[in-house]
Coordinates of C-alpha atoms in Angstrom, one line a residue:
Chain N
M1 CA 27.6 -30.6 19.9
I2 CA 26.4 -29.2 16.6
D3 CA 26.1 -25.6 17.7
G4 CA 27.3 -24.0 20.9
A5 CA 24.1 -23.2 22.6
V6 CA 25.3 -19.9 24.1
S7 CA 22.3 -19.3 26.3
G8 CA 19.0 -20.8 27.3
G9 CA 18.5 -20.3 31.0
L10 CA 14.9 -19.3 31.7
R11 CA 13.3 -18.0 34.9
L12 CA 9.6 -17.9 35.4
K13 CA 8.6 -15.4 38.1
A14 CA 5.2 -15.6 39.7
L15 CA 3.8 -16.4 36.3
T16 CA 0.0 -16.2 36.3
K17 CA -2.6 -16.6 33.5
R18 CA -6.3 -15.9 33.9
F19 CA -9.0 -16.4 31.4
G20 CA -11.9 -14.4 32.8
S21 CA -12.5 -15.9 36.2
F22 CA -10.6 -19.1 35.4
T23 CA -7.0 -19.3 36.5
A24 CA -5.1 -21.5 34.1
A25 CA -1.7 -20.9 35.8
E26 CA -1.2 -19.5 39.2
S27 CA 1.9 -17.8 40.4
V28 CA 4.4 -20.3 38.9
N29 CA 8.0 -19.9 40.0
L30 CA 10.5 -22.0 38.1
D31 CA 14.2 -21.9 37.1
I32 CA 15.0 -23.8 34.0
R33 CA 18.7 -24.5 33.6
R34 CA 20.7 -24.0 30.5
G35 CA 20.8 -27.1 28.4
E36 CA 18.5 -29.3 30.5
F37 CA 15.7 -31.5 29.4
L38 CA 12.8 -30.3 31.5
T39 CA 9.3 -31.9 31.3
L40 CA 6.1 -30.3 32.3
L41 CA 3.9 -33.2 33.3
G42 CA 0.2 -33.1 34.2
P43 CA -3.3 -34.2 33.2
S44 CA -5.2 -32.1 30.7
G45 CA -6.2 -28.8 32.2
S46 CA -3.3 -28.7 34.6
G47 CA -1.9 -25.6 32.9
K48 CA 1.2 -27.2 31.4
T49 CA 0.3 -26.1 27.8
T50 CA -0.7 -22.6 29.0
L51 CA 2.7 -22.3 30.6
L52 CA 4.4 -23.4 27.4
M53 CA 2.4 -21.0 25.3
M54 CA 3.3 -18.1 27.6
I55 CA 7.0 -19.0 27.2
A56 CA 6.5 -19.2 23.4
G57 CA 4.8 -15.8 23.4
F58 CA 1.5 -17.0 22.0
L59 CA -0.4 -16.2 25.2
D60 CA -0.2 -12.9 27.1
I61 CA 0.9 -13.0 30.7
T62 CA -1.6 -11.8 33.2
E63 CA 0.9 -11.3 36.0
G64 CA 4.5 -12.2 36.6
D65 CA 7.5 -12.2 34.3
I66 CA 9.7 -14.5 32.1
L67 CA 13.4 -13.9 32.1
L68 CA 15.8 -15.3 29.5
D69 CA 19.4 -15.1 30.7
G70 CA 18.3 -12.4 33.1
M71 CA 16.4 -10.3 30.5
S72 CA 12.6 -10.0 30.5
I73 CA 11.0 -11.3 27.4
A74 CA 7.4 -10.7 28.5
G75 CA 5.4 -8.9 25.8
M76 CA 7.9 -9.8 23.1
P77 CA 6.2 -11.3 20.0
P78 CA 6.9 -15.0 19.3
E79 CA 9.1 -14.3 16.3
K80 CA 11.4 -12.2 18.3
R81 CA 12.0 -14.7 21.0
N82 CA 14.0 -17.1 18.8
F83 CA 12.6 -20.2 20.5
G84 CA 12.2 -23.3 18.4
M85 CA 8.8 -25.0 18.8
V86 CA 7.5 -28.4 17.9
F87 CA 3.7 -28.5 17.8
Q88 CA 1.2 -31.2 18.5
G89 CA 0.5 -32.6 15.0
Y90 CA 3.8 -31.1 13.8
A91 CA 2.3 -28.2 11.9
L92 CA 4.6 -28.6 8.9
F93 CA 3.9 -26.4 5.9
P94 CA 2.1 -28.7 3.6
H95 CA 2.9 -26.7 0.4
M96 CA 6.7 -26.8 1.0
S97 CA 9.1 -29.7 0.6
V98 CA 11.0 -31.1 3.6
R99 CA 14.1 -29.0 2.6
Q100 CA 12.0 -25.8 2.3
N101 CA 10.3 -26.5 5.6
I102 CA 13.6 -26.9 7.4
A103 CA 15.1 -23.9 5.6
Y104 CA 12.2 -21.7 6.5
P105 CA 13.5 -20.1 9.7
L106 CA 16.8 -19.2 8.0
D107 CA 14.9 -18.0 4.9
V108 CA 12.8 -15.5 6.8
R109 CA 16.0 -14.3 8.5
K110 CA 17.4 -13.7 5.0
R111 CA 20.6 -15.7 5.5
P112 CA 22.9 -16.4 2.5
K113 CA 21.7 -19.2 0.3
A114 CA 24.9 -21.3 0.6
E115 CA 24.7 -21.1 4.4
I116 CA 21.1 -22.2 4.3
E117 CA 21.8 -25.2 2.1
A118 CA 24.7 -26.4 4.2
R119 CA 22.7 -26.0 7.4
V120 CA 19.7 -27.9 6.0
D121 CA 22.0 -30.7 5.0
E122 CA 23.4 -30.8 8.5
M123 CA 19.9 -30.9 10.0
L124 CA 18.7 -33.7 7.6
D125 CA 21.8 -35.7 8.8
L126 CA 20.8 -35.0 12.4
V127 CA 17.3 -36.5 12.0
Q128 CA 18.4 -39.1 9.5
L129 CA 16.2 -37.9 6.6
Q130 CA 19.0 -37.3 4.0
D131 CA 17.0 -39.0 1.2
F132 CA 13.7 -37.3 1.9
G133 CA 14.6 -33.6 1.3
H134 CA 12.5 -33.2 -1.8
R135 CA 9.3 -35.0 -0.5
L136 CA 6.3 -33.1 0.6
P137 CA 5.2 -33.6 4.3
G138 CA 2.1 -35.4 3.1
Q139 CA 4.3 -38.1 1.6
L140 CA 6.0 -38.9 4.9
S141 CA 5.0 -41.2 7.8
G142 CA 4.1 -39.7 11.2
G143 CA 7.5 -40.5 12.7
Q144 CA 9.3 -38.9 9.8
Q145 CA 7.1 -35.8 9.9
Q146 CA 7.9 -35.5 13.6
R147 CA 11.6 -35.5 12.8
V148 CA 11.1 -32.8 10.1
A149 CA 9.3 -30.7 12.7
L150 CA 12.3 -31.2 15.0
A151 CA 14.9 -30.3 12.4
R152 CA 13.0 -27.2 11.4
A153 CA 12.7 -26.0 15.0
L154 CA 16.4 -26.7 15.6
C155 CA 17.7 -25.3 12.3
F156 CA 18.3 -21.7 13.5
A157 CA 20.1 -23.0 16.7
P158 CA 17.5 -21.6 19.2
P159 CA 18.6 -21.4 22.8
V160 CA 15.4 -23.0 23.9
L161 CA 13.3 -25.7 22.2
L162 CA 9.6 -26.0 23.2
L163 CA 7.9 -29.3 22.5
D164 CA 4.1 -29.6 22.9
E165 CA 3.2 -33.3 23.2
P166 CA 5.2 -34.0 20.0
L167 CA 4.7 -37.8 20.3
G168 CA 1.0 -37.7 20.9
A169 CA 0.0 -38.8 17.4
L170 CA 2.5 -41.8 17.2
D171 CA 1.7 -45.3 18.1
K172 CA 3.2 -46.8 21.2
K173 CA 6.0 -48.8 19.6
L174 CA 7.2 -45.9 17.4
R175 CA 6.9 -43.6 20.4
V176 CA 9.6 -45.4 22.3
E177 CA 11.9 -45.3 19.3
V178 CA 11.4 -41.6 18.8
Q179 CA 11.9 -41.0 22.5
D180 CA 15.4 -42.4 22.2
Q181 CA 16.2 -40.4 19.1
L182 CA 14.9 -37.2 20.8
K183 CA 17.1 -37.9 23.9
D184 CA 20.0 -38.4 21.6
I185 CA 19.4 -35.2 19.7
H186 CA 19.1 -33.3 22.9
R187 CA 22.5 -34.6 24.0
R188 CA 24.1 -33.6 20.7
V189 CA 22.7 -30.1 20.3
G190 CA 22.9 -29.0 23.9
T191 CA 19.7 -26.8 23.6
T192 CA 17.4 -26.3 26.5
F193 CA 14.4 -28.6 25.9
I194 CA 11.1 -27.8 27.5
Y195 CA 8.8 -30.7 26.9
V196 CA 5.0 -30.9 27.6
T197 CA 3.3 -34.3 28.1
H198 CA 0.7 -36.0 30.0
D199 CA 2.4 -39.4 29.6
Q200 CA 4.3 -40.3 32.8
E201 CA 6.5 -43.0 31.1
E202 CA 7.7 -40.4 28.6
A203 CA 8.5 -38.0 31.4
L204 CA 10.3 -40.6 33.4
S205 CA 12.5 -42.0 30.6
M206 CA 13.5 -38.7 29.0
S207 CA 13.8 -35.9 31.4
D208 CA 16.6 -34.4 33.5
R209 CA 14.0 -32.9 35.6
I210 CA 10.2 -33.1 35.8
V211 CA 7.7 -30.5 36.9
I212 CA 4.4 -32.1 38.0
M213 CA 1.5 -29.7 37.5
Q214 CA -2.0 -29.8 38.7
K215 CA -4.8 -27.1 38.5
G216 CA -2.4 -24.4 37.3
R217 CA 0.1 -24.9 40.1
I218 CA 3.4 -26.7 40.4
E219 CA 2.9 -29.8 42.5
Q220 CA 6.6 -30.9 42.7
V221 CA 9.8 -30.5 40.8
G222 CA 12.7 -32.9 40.8
T223 CA 14.7 -35.5 38.9
P224 CA 12.7 -38.6 37.7
E225 CA 14.2 -40.6 40.5
E226 CA 13.5 -38.0 43.2
L227 CA 9.9 -37.7 42.1
Y228 CA 9.4 -41.5 41.9
Q229 CA 11.1 -42.4 45.2
K230 CA 10.2 -39.3 47.2
P231 CA 6.8 -38.0 46.1
R232 CA 5.7 -35.2 48.4
T233 CA 1.9 -35.2 47.7
R234 CA -0.7 -37.8 47.0
F235 CA -1.2 -36.4 43.5
A236 CA 2.5 -36.6 42.7
A237 CA 2.6 -40.2 44.0
S238 CA -0.4 -41.3 42.0
F239 CA 0.2 -39.4 38.8
L240 CA 3.9 -40.5 38.4
G241 CA 3.7 -44.3 38.7
K242 CA 1.1 -46.1 40.8
S243 CA 0.9 -46.0 44.5
N244 CA -1.0 -47.4 47.5
F245 CA -1.8 -45.0 50.3
L246 CA -1.7 -45.9 54.0
T247 CA -2.4 -43.9 57.1
K248 CA -0.3 -44.5 60.2
D249 CA -0.2 -42.4 63.3
G250 CA -2.3 -39.7 61.6
A251 CA 0.2 -39.4 58.7
L252 CA -0.3 -40.4 55.1
Y253 CA 2.2 -42.7 53.4
A254 CA 2.7 -43.7 49.8
L255 CA 3.7 -47.3 49.1
R256 CA 4.7 -48.4 45.5
P257 CA 3.2 -51.7 44.5
E258 CA 6.6 -53.3 43.6
K259 CA 8.0 -52.5 47.0
I260 CA 5.5 -54.9 48.7
D261 CA 6.4 -58.6 49.2
I262 CA 3.6 -61.0 48.8
A263 CA 3.7 -64.5 50.4
P264 CA 1.2 -67.3 51.3
K265 CA -0.3 -66.7 54.8
G266 CA 2.1 -67.4 57.6
A267 CA 5.2 -67.1 55.4
G268 CA 5.4 -63.3 55.5
Q269 CA 8.4 -61.6 57.1
G270 CA 9.4 -58.0 57.8
P271 CA 8.6 -55.2 60.2
N272 CA 5.4 -54.1 58.5
R273 CA 3.0 -56.9 57.8
V274 CA -0.8 -57.3 57.1
S275 CA -2.9 -60.2 56.0
G276 CA -5.5 -60.3 53.3
T277 CA -7.1 -62.2 50.5
V278 CA -6.2 -62.0 46.8
R279 CA -9.3 -60.6 44.9
A280 CA -7.7 -60.7 41.5
M281 CA -4.5 -61.6 39.8
T282 CA -3.5 -60.2 36.4
Y283 CA -0.6 -61.6 34.4
F284 CA 1.6 -59.0 32.5
G285 CA 4.5 -61.3 31.5
S286 CA 7.3 -59.9 33.5
V287 CA 5.0 -58.8 36.3
L288 CA 2.1 -60.3 38.2
K289 CA -0.3 -57.8 39.5
Y290 CA -2.4 -58.7 42.6
D291 CA -5.3 -56.8 44.0
V292 CA -5.5 -57.7 47.7
T293 CA -8.3 -57.0 50.1
V294 CA -7.1 -56.3 53.6
P295 CA -9.7 -55.9 56.4
G296 CA -9.9 -52.3 57.6
M297 CA -7.8 -50.9 54.7
D298 CA -8.3 -49.8 51.1
E299 CA -7.5 -52.5 48.6
I300 CA -3.8 -52.9 48.1
E301 CA -2.1 -53.3 44.8
V302 CA 1.0 -55.5 44.6
D303 CA 3.4 -56.0 41.7
A304 CA 5.4 -59.2 42.1
D305 CA 8.3 -60.2 39.9
A306 CA 6.9 -63.1 37.8
W307 CA 10.3 -64.8 37.5
R308 CA 11.7 -64.5 41.1
G309 CA 8.4 -64.3 43.0
G310 CA 7.6 -68.0 43.0
A311 CA 4.4 -69.7 41.8
P312 CA 1.5 -67.3 41.1
L313 CA -1.2 -67.1 43.8
A314 CA -4.7 -67.6 42.6
A315 CA -7.7 -65.4 43.4
G316 CA -9.1 -66.2 46.8
A317 CA -5.7 -67.2 48.3
E318 CA -4.9 -66.0 51.9
V319 CA -1.7 -64.0 51.8
D320 CA 0.7 -61.9 53.9
L321 CA 1.9 -58.6 52.6
S322 CA 5.1 -57.1 54.0
W323 CA 7.4 -54.1 53.3
S324 CA 10.4 -52.4 54.7
D325 CA 10.3 -49.1 56.6
A326 CA 12.1 -47.3 53.8
A327 CA 9.5 -48.5 51.3
A328 CA 6.7 -46.3 52.7
V329 CA 7.2 -42.6 52.0
R330 CA 5.6 -40.1 54.3
L331 CA 3.7 -37.5 52.3
E332 CA 3.6 -33.8 53.3
R333 CA 0.0 -33.2 52.3
D334 CA -2.9 -34.9 50.6
Chain Z
M1 CA -20.4 -66.5 -11.8
N2 CA -18.8 -65.2 -15.0
G3 CA -21.3 -62.8 -16.3
S4 CA -22.6 -61.5 -13.0
P5 CA -20.6 -58.2 -12.7
L6 CA -21.5 -57.4 -16.3
R7 CA -25.1 -58.1 -15.6
R8 CA -25.0 -55.9 -12.5
I9 CA -23.6 -53.0 -14.6
G10 CA -26.4 -53.7 -17.1
T11 CA -29.0 -53.4 -14.4
G12 CA -27.4 -50.2 -13.1
W13 CA -27.5 -48.6 -16.5
L14 CA -31.1 -49.7 -16.9
L15 CA -32.0 -47.8 -13.6
V16 CA -30.4 -44.5 -14.7
L17 CA -31.5 -44.9 -18.3
P18 CA -34.7 -42.6 -18.0
F19 CA -32.6 -39.8 -16.4
L20 CA -29.8 -40.3 -18.9
A21 CA -32.3 -40.0 -21.7
L22 CA -33.7 -36.8 -20.1
V23 CA -30.3 -35.3 -19.8
V24 CA -29.4 -36.1 -23.4
A25 CA -32.7 -34.8 -24.7
L26 CA -32.9 -31.6 -22.7
F27 CA -29.2 -30.7 -22.2
L28 CA -27.0 -32.3 -24.8
G29 CA -29.6 -32.0 -27.5
P30 CA -29.8 -28.2 -27.5
I31 CA -26.0 -27.9 -27.3
V32 CA -25.6 -30.1 -30.3
N33 CA -28.3 -28.1 -32.0
I34 CA -26.4 -24.9 -31.3
L35 CA -23.2 -26.3 -32.6
W36 CA -25.1 -27.5 -35.7
L37 CA -26.6 -24.0 -36.2
S38 CA -23.2 -22.4 -35.9
V39 CA -21.9 -24.2 -38.9
T40 CA -25.1 -24.4 -41.0
D41 CA -26.9 -21.1 -40.7
P42 CA -27.2 -19.1 -42.9
E43 CA -25.2 -21.5 -45.2
P44 CA -23.1 -24.6 -44.4
G45 CA -19.4 -24.0 -43.7
L46 CA -17.2 -22.1 -41.2
G47 CA -18.4 -18.7 -42.4
N48 CA -19.7 -17.7 -39.0
Y49 CA -16.3 -18.5 -37.4
A50 CA -14.4 -16.7 -40.1
A51 CA -16.2 -13.5 -39.0
L52 CA -14.1 -13.7 -35.8
V53 CA -11.1 -12.8 -37.9
T54 CA -12.7 -10.5 -40.4
S55 CA -15.2 -8.5 -38.4
D56 CA -13.6 -5.7 -36.3
N57 CA -17.0 -5.3 -34.6
L58 CA -17.0 -8.9 -33.3
V59 CA -13.4 -8.8 -32.1
G60 CA -14.1 -5.5 -30.3
I61 CA -17.0 -7.1 -28.5
L62 CA -15.0 -10.1 -27.5
W63 CA -12.2 -8.0 -26.3
T64 CA -14.5 -5.8 -24.2
T65 CA -16.1 -8.9 -22.7
I66 CA -12.7 -10.4 -21.7
R67 CA -11.4 -7.2 -20.4
I68 CA -14.4 -6.5 -18.2
C69 CA -14.5 -10.1 -17.0
V70 CA -10.8 -10.1 -16.0
I71 CA -11.1 -6.8 -14.2
T72 CA -14.3 -7.9 -12.5
T73 CA -12.6 -11.1 -11.4
A74 CA -9.6 -9.4 -10.0
F75 CA -11.6 -6.9 -7.9
S76 CA -14.2 -9.4 -6.8
V77 CA -11.5 -11.9 -5.6
I78 CA -9.5 -9.2 -3.9
F79 CA -12.5 -7.8 -2.0
G80 CA -13.9 -11.4 -1.5
Y81 CA -10.5 -12.4 0.0
S82 CA -10.6 -9.5 2.5
I83 CA -14.2 -10.3 3.5
A84 CA -13.5 -14.0 3.9
Y85 CA -10.3 -13.3 5.9
A86 CA -12.3 -11.0 8.2
M87 CA -15.1 -13.6 8.6
V88 CA -12.6 -16.3 9.6
H89 CA -11.0 -14.1 12.2
V90 CA -14.0 -12.6 14.0
A91 CA -15.9 -14.3 16.8
Q92 CA -18.4 -17.0 15.9
G93 CA -21.4 -14.7 16.5
S94 CA -20.3 -12.0 14.2
R95 CA -19.3 -14.6 11.6
N96 CA -22.8 -15.9 11.5
Q97 CA -24.2 -12.4 11.1
M98 CA -21.8 -11.7 8.2
L99 CA -22.7 -15.0 6.5
S100 CA -26.4 -14.2 6.7
L101 CA -25.8 -10.7 5.2
L102 CA -23.8 -12.4 2.4
L103 CA -26.5 -14.9 1.7
V104 CA -29.2 -12.2 1.7
S105 CA -27.5 -10.6 -1.2
F106 CA -27.9 -13.9 -3.1
W107 CA -31.7 -13.6 -2.7
I108 CA -32.0 -10.1 -4.2
S109 CA -32.6 -10.2 -7.9
V110 CA -29.8 -8.9 -10.1
L111 CA -32.3 -6.5 -11.7
V112 CA -33.1 -4.9 -8.4
R113 CA -29.5 -4.6 -7.5
T114 CA -28.6 -3.0 -10.9
F115 CA -31.4 -0.5 -10.6
S116 CA -30.3 0.4 -7.1
W117 CA -26.9 1.4 -8.6
L118 CA -28.6 3.4 -11.2
M119 CA -30.3 5.4 -8.5
L120 CA -27.1 5.8 -6.5
L121 CA -24.7 6.6 -9.3
G122 CA -26.8 8.3 -12.0
R123 CA -26.2 12.0 -13.0
K124 CA -28.9 13.0 -10.5
G125 CA -28.2 10.1 -8.2
L126 CA -27.5 10.2 -4.5
V127 CA -23.7 10.1 -4.8
N128 CA -23.4 12.8 -7.4
E129 CA -25.9 15.1 -5.8
T130 CA -24.2 14.9 -2.4
L131 CA -20.8 15.5 -3.8
V132 CA -21.9 18.5 -5.9
N133 CA -23.9 19.9 -2.9
I134 CA -21.0 19.8 -0.5
G135 CA -18.8 21.3 -3.2
I136 CA -16.2 18.5 -3.7
I137 CA -17.0 18.4 -7.4
A138 CA -18.5 20.9 -9.8
E139 CA -19.9 18.6 -12.4
P140 CA -21.5 15.1 -11.8
I141 CA -19.1 12.2 -12.3
E142 CA -20.0 10.0 -15.2
F143 CA -20.5 6.7 -13.3
M144 CA -23.1 5.3 -15.7
R145 CA -23.3 4.5 -19.4
N146 CA -19.6 3.5 -19.5
E147 CA -17.4 0.6 -18.4
L148 CA -16.9 2.0 -14.9
G149 CA -20.6 1.6 -14.2
V150 CA -20.7 -1.9 -15.6
L151 CA -17.6 -2.9 -13.5
I152 CA -19.1 -1.4 -10.3
G153 CA -22.4 -3.3 -10.8
M154 CA -20.6 -6.6 -11.7
V155 CA -18.1 -6.5 -8.9
H156 CA -20.8 -5.8 -6.4
Y157 CA -22.8 -8.8 -7.7
M158 CA -19.9 -11.2 -7.9
I159 CA -18.3 -10.6 -4.5
P160 CA -20.4 -13.1 -2.6
Y161 CA -19.5 -15.8 -5.2
A162 CA -15.9 -15.1 -4.5
V163 CA -16.3 -15.1 -0.7
L164 CA -17.8 -18.6 -0.4
P165 CA -15.0 -20.8 -1.9
L166 CA -12.4 -18.6 -0.2
L167 CA -14.2 -19.0 3.2
A168 CA -14.3 -22.7 2.8
V169 CA -10.6 -23.0 2.2
M170 CA -9.6 -20.5 4.9
Q171 CA -11.7 -22.3 7.6
N172 CA -9.8 -25.5 6.9
I173 CA -6.4 -23.9 7.5
D174 CA -4.7 -25.3 10.7
G175 CA -4.0 -22.4 12.9
R176 CA -1.0 -24.2 14.4
V177 CA 0.8 -23.9 11.0
L178 CA 0.6 -20.2 11.3
S179 CA 1.8 -20.3 14.9
A180 CA 4.6 -22.5 13.7
S181 CA 5.6 -19.9 11.2
R182 CA 5.7 -17.1 13.9
S183 CA 7.7 -19.3 16.3
L184 CA 10.2 -19.9 13.6
G185 CA 10.9 -16.2 13.3
A186 CA 8.6 -15.0 10.6
T187 CA 6.7 -11.8 11.1
G188 CA 2.9 -11.6 10.6
Q189 CA 3.5 -10.3 7.1
Q190 CA 6.0 -12.9 6.2
T191 CA 3.6 -15.6 7.5
F192 CA 0.8 -14.2 5.3
W193 CA 2.8 -14.1 2.1
R194 CA 4.7 -17.3 2.6
V195 CA 2.2 -19.6 4.3
Y196 CA -1.3 -18.2 4.4
L197 CA -1.6 -17.0 0.8
P198 CA -0.1 -20.2 -0.7
L199 CA -2.4 -22.4 1.5
T200 CA -5.5 -20.4 0.2
R201 CA -4.4 -20.8 -3.4
P202 CA -7.1 -23.5 -4.2
G203 CA -9.7 -21.1 -2.9
L204 CA -8.3 -18.3 -5.0
V205 CA -8.4 -20.4 -8.2
A206 CA -11.9 -21.6 -7.5
A207 CA -13.2 -18.1 -6.7
S208 CA -11.5 -16.7 -9.9
L209 CA -12.9 -19.4 -12.1
L210 CA -16.4 -19.1 -10.7
V211 CA -16.5 -15.3 -11.0
F212 CA -14.9 -15.3 -14.4
I213 CA -17.2 -17.9 -15.9
L214 CA -20.3 -16.3 -14.4
S215 CA -19.2 -12.9 -15.6
L216 CA -18.8 -14.1 -19.2
G217 CA -22.6 -14.6 -19.4
F218 CA -23.6 -11.4 -17.7
Y219 CA -26.5 -9.7 -19.5
V220 CA -28.6 -7.5 -17.3
T221 CA -26.0 -5.4 -15.6
P222 CA -24.0 -4.4 -18.8
A223 CA -27.3 -3.7 -20.6
I224 CA -28.6 -1.3 -17.9
L225 CA -25.4 0.2 -16.4
G226 CA -23.6 0.3 -19.7
G227 CA -26.6 2.1 -21.3
G228 CA -26.0 0.5 -24.7
K229 CA -22.5 1.9 -24.9
V230 CA -20.7 -1.2 -23.4
L231 CA -21.6 -4.2 -25.5
M232 CA -20.7 -7.6 -24.0
V233 CA -21.1 -11.0 -25.7
A234 CA -24.3 -12.0 -23.9
E235 CA -26.1 -8.9 -24.9
Y236 CA -24.8 -9.1 -28.5
I237 CA -26.1 -12.7 -28.7
S238 CA -29.5 -11.7 -27.6
V239 CA -29.5 -8.9 -30.2
Q240 CA -28.6 -11.4 -32.9
I241 CA -31.4 -13.7 -31.9
L242 CA -34.2 -11.2 -31.2
V243 CA -33.4 -8.2 -33.5
T244 CA -31.2 -9.0 -36.4
L245 CA -32.2 -12.7 -36.5
R246 CA -28.7 -13.9 -37.4
W247 CA -29.0 -17.1 -35.4
G248 CA -25.8 -18.5 -37.0
T249 CA -23.7 -15.8 -35.5
A250 CA -25.4 -16.1 -32.1
A251 CA -24.9 -19.9 -32.1
M252 CA -21.2 -19.4 -33.1
L253 CA -20.7 -17.0 -30.1
A254 CA -22.5 -19.3 -27.7
A255 CA -20.3 -22.2 -28.9
L256 CA -17.2 -20.1 -28.6
M257 CA -18.1 -19.3 -25.0
L258 CA -18.8 -22.9 -24.2
F259 CA -15.4 -24.0 -25.6
G260 CA -13.7 -21.1 -23.9
V261 CA -14.9 -22.1 -20.5
L262 CA -14.1 -25.8 -21.1
A263 CA -10.6 -24.8 -22.3
L264 CA -10.1 -22.7 -19.2
L265 CA -11.1 -25.7 -16.9
F266 CA -8.8 -28.0 -18.9
L267 CA -5.9 -25.5 -18.4
M268 CA -6.5 -25.3 -14.7
S269 CA -6.8 -29.1 -14.4
R270 CA -3.3 -29.3 -15.7
F271 CA -2.0 -27.3 -12.7
M272 CA -4.2 -28.7 -10.0
K273 CA -6.8 -31.3 -9.3
L274 CA -10.2 -29.8 -10.0
S275 CA -11.8 -31.8 -7.3
T276 CA -9.8 -29.9 -4.7
I277 CA -10.9 -26.6 -6.1
F278 CA -14.5 -27.5 -6.1
G279 CA -14.4 -28.7 -2.5
G280 CA -13.8 -32.4 -3.1
A281 CA -11.5 -34.6 -0.9
K282 CA -7.9 -33.6 -0.7
A283 CA -5.5 -35.6 -2.9

């Protein structure tokens, strides 16, 4: 660890934000553990950014409270909270060099020059931009700018780092690379990361815990595996990964496409079995995706392993679908 | 296809030729004429320019002009900055209202605005009468027929010109950059001095240049509000042409102002791209 992060546990108590008659966040209760990588995941308008801006201090709280290590920080201006923040689009200071950008938080705290220089060097090392200190932000690529924003936000060793869709502007390949770097930096600095995204893959691959949000409320909280394997609501099951929904004995079940076996008609085995017709097959390289029409049910999506699943079945083929009892997860509500 | 690009350029020139001729004849021609007059009238040589060193009168006028222009520029830009800042930070509706008020002032003739000040600030004007009647002052304040009057009139006229370039720059500032500054621990004041002000620098330079250059040529306001006691270059030139008929001196002063402005632009271009100042694409 570069700096002992001495604190960083946050508690949101019945946090509510209303804009006129519109409720952007409704009575959100959440404990954020010291040092964890927590992701707020949801579609646009789900309240995740509102929540982040209230934590940062840029939005007033309508009701409720925010506690940092047990002390209320509601009503405290952003500059007093000492939280680092990485903005969408990075928001680097265009008139300052990379070094000046990173030194800024220490500069405004009037720290001694030698200390600032040493710390900036350390941060440039952390984000691997040693040779770029004297460039202006406009002379860097998107990925490099993103790393400068991260170094600047971590420079003053904040207990909490807030990240607002920091990878949104990067292309897909670069994004995966930066995800790994981000995860690595989190491990090394030990700061609490609160990460906002609408990208479910990002959330799954990086987080210690994910908070799925919808319409200003928390839908479900858990580790990526808990949320993927045991979604409690239809929204959670469909927003994080893909899912088929079945009704059986009046209850709603979620069934992941890759947990269904597909076989030519008559060859299916297992306790749960239906027959149908392949409407379409799409080839994704490692995965074959089948859309299967089953009489009396919604269309069922099946992901088959392209290597082990045998020869591809063409559209129009009659097939058997089967799955184990454990594969279908009973949902608590719609 | 060897000669084709050349031929294309040739055709292009042919198309703009009439307008080019018009510009040369109506714009460059008179300028050359003035430059010519300044070294030939009343006799060939640099005698007119030599007067800049020898004549105390001329030096005094130039000095007054520069002093008034600098002070006008400073106040116009400071007031303009405040107004533009307010306009950017109020609601859209109020901003449009403020912008219309600003534009209305462009449509009122400088003569009308100058005479309004005469009525407000004269010895028997509204301001002095009121102050005397409520007993704050015993004698009317001399607002007019001095530099103070000229400055008040010129600053008032120039503020809208300062506001517009500043407004354009301020509207383009990304609010997230300011939020970032706050989140990194800077107070509102620190954010203003370290981030906001430097980011508006192109606007400040553009506004200053615009106001300063326009002020150099001011004629009506100094003539009326200065009451003949504050002589600036433009008025002096007109006296040389209309009254004393020393066209050589007038032409010399006109040439001097032209070169002064060009030198100023050249100096600025060494520090920053002029295109960014005048609203061109960012480098």
